[in-house]
Amino acid sequence: QQKHSAYPGCYALSKVLEEVMLEQYYIQYDLNGCCLRAPWIMEKDDFKYQLSFGDDVFGGPRWRDLVGAEQADDYVRTQAIPVMLDPAGQPVKRNFVHVEDLVSAILLALELPRARQQTFNICMDEPVDYGEVGRYLAETRGLPTVEIPTPYHSTWLDNAKARFLLGWRAEYDLKKLIESAWDYQRAPEDSRVVWYPG
């Protein structure tokens, strides 16, 4: 199991501190708990807006900050899809989980004694590859893509332990994540809210 290691910033540090606190509750109070590590949680049309060059982007990176406002506005007009590249020029791979998959894991963990004091990665079976996202959306929806060099690197969470011990399976793969986000129709009273920029 990988040692705790946070990337710079308070959010990642808070995740490490939460896990360490939980481990200490196991040690000091024999707490019957478990840790479900969930990467970026998606629902509704979140994934579509994760790929937006507009101010309506969900999470980070804020694509418009990487290309400039004028270029970003052009990309919004053409519905261009960003393909995030790592420092070596390769498409970044990044972990996501759909909220429905996360809820199914929580329900399983609540009922299984073998989940006691365990840590599980609850994520899609494979990370989202931004290159594959771009190709899929170009093929299925005719959307243009634009490569965006970034300082970011790929990550890969392994959910094998959750599959083995919990009997859990991710229902969402890349295609289902994309299709559900693009097909989602918001009701008029369910307006999209950007809770935090980037």
Short mmCIF file of C-alpha atoms in Angstrom, two decimals:
data_model
loop_
_atom_site.label_atom_id
_atom_site.label_comp_id
_atom_site.label_asym_id
_atom_site.label_seq_id
_atom_site.Cartn_x
_atom_site.Cartn_y
_atom_site.Cartn_z
CA GLN A 1 0.00 0.00 0.00
CA GLN A 2 1.32 3.43 -0.97
CA LYS A 3 2.40 5.73 1.83
CA HIS A 4 0.36 8.88 2.34
CA SER A 5 1.61 11.56 -0.02
CA ALA A 6 -0.29 14.72 -0.88
CA TYR A 7 0.35 16.98 -3.82
CA PRO A 8 0.84 20.65 -2.81
CA GLY A 9 -2.23 22.44 -1.52
CA CYS A 10 -4.72 22.29 1.32
CA TYR A 11 -7.26 20.00 -0.37
CA ALA A 12 -4.88 17.07 -0.85
CA LEU A 13 -3.41 17.63 2.60
CA SER A 14 -6.91 17.48 4.12
CA LYS A 15 -7.47 14.05 2.51
CA VAL A 16 -4.24 12.69 4.02
CA LEU A 17 -5.09 14.12 7.45
CA GLU A 18 -8.56 12.56 7.33
CA GLU A 19 -7.11 9.12 6.61
CA VAL A 20 -4.49 9.43 9.35
CA MET A 21 -7.17 10.51 11.84
CA LEU A 22 -9.33 7.54 10.87
CA GLU A 23 -6.38 5.17 11.31
CA GLN A 24 -5.77 6.60 14.77
CA TYR A 25 -9.41 6.00 15.71
CA TYR A 26 -8.90 2.37 14.68
CA ILE A 27 -5.83 2.14 16.93
CA GLN A 28 -7.08 4.10 19.92
CA TYR A 29 -10.78 3.17 19.98
CA ASP A 30 -11.01 0.03 17.81
CA LEU A 31 -13.46 1.91 15.59
CA ASN A 32 -15.45 -0.27 13.21
CA GLY A 33 -14.96 1.85 10.12
CA CYS A 34 -13.38 1.79 6.70
CA CYS A 35 -12.02 4.32 4.25
CA LEU A 36 -13.41 4.56 0.74
CA ARG A 37 -11.04 6.66 -1.33
CA ALA A 38 -12.99 8.31 -4.09
CA PRO A 39 -11.26 10.43 -6.71
CA TRP A 40 -13.20 13.08 -8.55
CA ILE A 41 -16.94 12.38 -8.12
CA MET A 42 -19.15 12.98 -11.16
CA GLU A 43 -22.93 13.17 -11.58
CA LYS A 44 -25.42 14.54 -14.09
CA ASP A 45 -23.52 16.67 -16.66
CA ASP A 46 -20.44 17.27 -14.49
CA PHE A 47 -18.05 15.52 -16.85
CA LYS A 48 -19.21 17.60 -19.81
CA TYR A 49 -18.50 20.77 -17.86
CA GLN A 50 -15.14 19.45 -16.68
CA LEU A 51 -14.17 19.85 -20.33
CA SER A 52 -15.50 23.41 -20.75
CA PHE A 53 -13.33 26.35 -21.76
CA GLY A 54 -15.95 28.67 -20.26
CA ASP A 55 -16.41 30.13 -16.81
CA ASP A 56 -18.83 27.26 -16.19
CA VAL A 57 -15.95 24.74 -15.95
CA PHE A 58 -16.37 22.12 -13.23
CA GLY A 59 -13.16 21.79 -11.25
CA GLY A 60 -9.67 22.08 -12.60
CA PRO A 61 -7.73 22.83 -14.48
CA ARG A 62 -9.44 25.99 -15.58
CA TRP A 63 -8.81 25.50 -19.27
CA ARG A 64 -9.37 29.16 -20.15
CA ASP A 65 -6.55 30.16 -17.79
CA LEU A 66 -4.21 27.88 -19.74
CA VAL A 67 -5.06 29.26 -23.19
CA GLY A 68 -6.17 32.85 -22.50
CA ALA A 69 -9.67 34.33 -22.56
CA GLU A 70 -9.82 35.17 -26.27
CA GLN A 71 -8.74 31.70 -27.40
CA ALA A 72 -10.98 30.10 -24.77
CA ASP A 73 -14.00 32.03 -26.07
CA ASP A 74 -13.27 30.68 -29.57
CA TYR A 75 -13.11 27.14 -28.15
CA VAL A 76 -16.43 27.65 -26.36
CA ARG A 77 -18.02 28.70 -29.67
CA THR A 78 -16.69 25.62 -31.48
CA GLN A 79 -17.35 23.30 -28.50
CA ALA A 80 -13.71 22.20 -28.59
CA ILE A 81 -12.63 19.46 -26.21
CA PRO A 82 -9.36 19.93 -24.29
CA VAL A 83 -6.87 17.07 -24.41
CA MET A 84 -4.67 17.56 -21.36
CA LEU A 85 -1.02 16.66 -22.03
CA ASP A 86 1.66 15.85 -19.48
CA PRO A 87 5.15 17.44 -19.63
CA ALA A 88 6.26 14.71 -22.08
CA GLY A 89 3.39 15.56 -24.45
CA GLN A 90 1.33 12.45 -23.66
CA PRO A 91 -2.39 12.59 -22.83
CA VAL A 92 -2.98 12.68 -19.08
CA LYS A 93 -4.83 9.81 -17.42
CA ARG A 94 -6.89 10.80 -14.39
CA ASN A 95 -9.22 8.99 -11.99
CA PHE A 96 -12.94 9.64 -11.71
CA VAL A 97 -15.93 7.88 -10.17
CA HIS A 98 -19.62 8.33 -10.84
CA VAL A 99 -21.71 9.06 -7.74
CA GLU A 100 -23.88 5.99 -8.44
CA ASP A 101 -20.81 3.74 -8.28
CA LEU A 102 -19.64 5.41 -5.09
CA VAL A 103 -23.03 4.96 -3.42
CA SER A 104 -23.08 1.27 -4.35
CA ALA A 105 -19.64 0.85 -2.72
CA ILE A 106 -20.77 2.65 0.44
CA LEU A 107 -23.81 0.39 0.75
CA LEU A 108 -21.67 -2.73 0.35
CA ALA A 109 -19.06 -1.53 2.87
CA LEU A 110 -21.74 -0.84 5.49
CA GLU A 111 -22.91 -4.45 5.41
CA LEU A 112 -19.65 -6.41 5.16
CA PRO A 113 -17.61 -7.31 8.24
CA ARG A 114 -14.52 -7.86 6.05
CA ALA A 115 -14.54 -4.12 5.22
CA ARG A 116 -13.66 -3.36 8.86
CA GLN A 117 -10.68 -1.00 9.13
CA GLN A 118 -9.81 -1.44 5.45
CA THR A 119 -9.02 1.19 2.82
CA PHE A 120 -10.47 0.83 -0.67
CA ASN A 121 -10.00 2.80 -3.88
CA ILE A 122 -13.46 3.39 -5.34
CA CYS A 123 -12.92 4.50 -8.92
CA MET A 124 -13.49 3.52 -12.51
CA ASP A 125 -11.64 0.37 -13.61
CA GLU A 126 -9.31 2.50 -15.72
CA PRO A 127 -8.49 6.18 -15.44
CA VAL A 128 -9.96 8.59 -17.94
CA ASP A 129 -7.48 9.14 -20.77
CA TYR A 130 -7.94 12.67 -22.15
CA GLY A 131 -6.71 11.49 -25.55
CA GLU A 132 -9.41 8.80 -25.65
CA VAL A 133 -12.01 11.33 -24.51
CA GLY A 134 -11.09 13.61 -27.40
CA ARG A 135 -11.14 10.78 -29.95
CA TYR A 136 -14.48 9.47 -28.71
CA LEU A 137 -16.18 12.87 -28.78
CA ALA A 138 -14.71 13.64 -32.22
CA GLU A 139 -16.01 10.32 -33.58
CA THR A 140 -19.44 10.33 -31.91
CA ARG A 141 -20.31 14.02 -31.87
CA GLY A 142 -17.97 15.61 -34.39
CA LEU A 143 -16.41 17.87 -31.76
CA PRO A 144 -12.98 19.38 -32.39
CA THR A 145 -10.15 18.75 -29.96
CA VAL A 146 -7.26 20.90 -28.83
CA GLU A 147 -4.11 19.66 -27.11
CA ILE A 148 -3.26 21.59 -23.94
CA PRO A 149 0.28 21.20 -22.53
CA THR A 150 0.24 21.16 -18.72
CA PRO A 151 2.64 20.43 -15.85
CA TYR A 152 0.32 17.62 -14.67
CA HIS A 153 1.09 13.91 -14.61
CA SER A 154 -1.10 10.84 -14.94
CA THR A 155 -2.40 8.94 -11.92
CA TRP A 156 -3.94 5.51 -11.65
CA LEU A 157 -5.91 4.20 -8.68
CA ASP A 158 -6.32 0.43 -8.55
CA ASN A 159 -9.78 -0.74 -7.44
CA ALA A 160 -8.88 -4.47 -7.34
CA LYS A 161 -9.13 -4.65 -3.54
CA ALA A 162 -12.68 -3.24 -3.61
CA ARG A 163 -13.65 -5.69 -6.35
CA PHE A 164 -12.17 -8.63 -4.41
CA LEU A 165 -13.16 -7.86 -0.80
CA LEU A 166 -16.38 -5.91 -1.31
CA GLY A 167 -17.58 -7.67 -4.44
CA TRP A 168 -18.01 -4.18 -5.90
CA ARG A 169 -17.90 -3.37 -9.60
CA ALA A 170 -17.78 0.04 -11.27
CA GLU A 171 -20.71 0.30 -13.68
CA TYR A 172 -19.37 3.45 -15.35
CA ASP A 173 -16.60 3.20 -17.91
CA LEU A 174 -15.34 5.99 -20.16
CA LYS A 175 -18.12 5.61 -22.73
CA LYS A 176 -20.90 5.54 -20.13
CA LEU A 177 -19.41 8.52 -18.27
CA ILE A 178 -19.30 10.58 -21.47
CA GLU A 179 -22.69 9.49 -22.79
CA SER A 180 -24.49 10.09 -19.51
CA ALA A 181 -22.99 13.58 -19.19
CA TRP A 182 -23.78 14.60 -22.78
CA ASP A 183 -27.27 13.09 -22.72
CA TYR A 184 -28.27 14.65 -19.40
CA GLN A 185 -30.99 17.30 -19.69
CA ARG A 186 -31.32 19.70 -16.77
CA ALA A 187 -34.75 20.69 -15.57
CA PRO A 188 -35.33 24.48 -15.52
CA GLU A 189 -35.31 24.48 -11.70
CA ASP A 190 -32.02 22.52 -11.63
CA SER A 191 -29.67 25.25 -12.80
CA ARG A 192 -25.97 24.49 -12.91
CA VAL A 193 -24.04 26.10 -10.04
CA VAL A 194 -20.26 26.49 -10.00
CA TRP A 195 -19.49 26.02 -6.32
CA TYR A 196 -15.81 26.73 -6.69
CA PRO A 197 -13.77 27.86 -9.69
CA GLY A 198 -11.00 25.50 -10.72
#
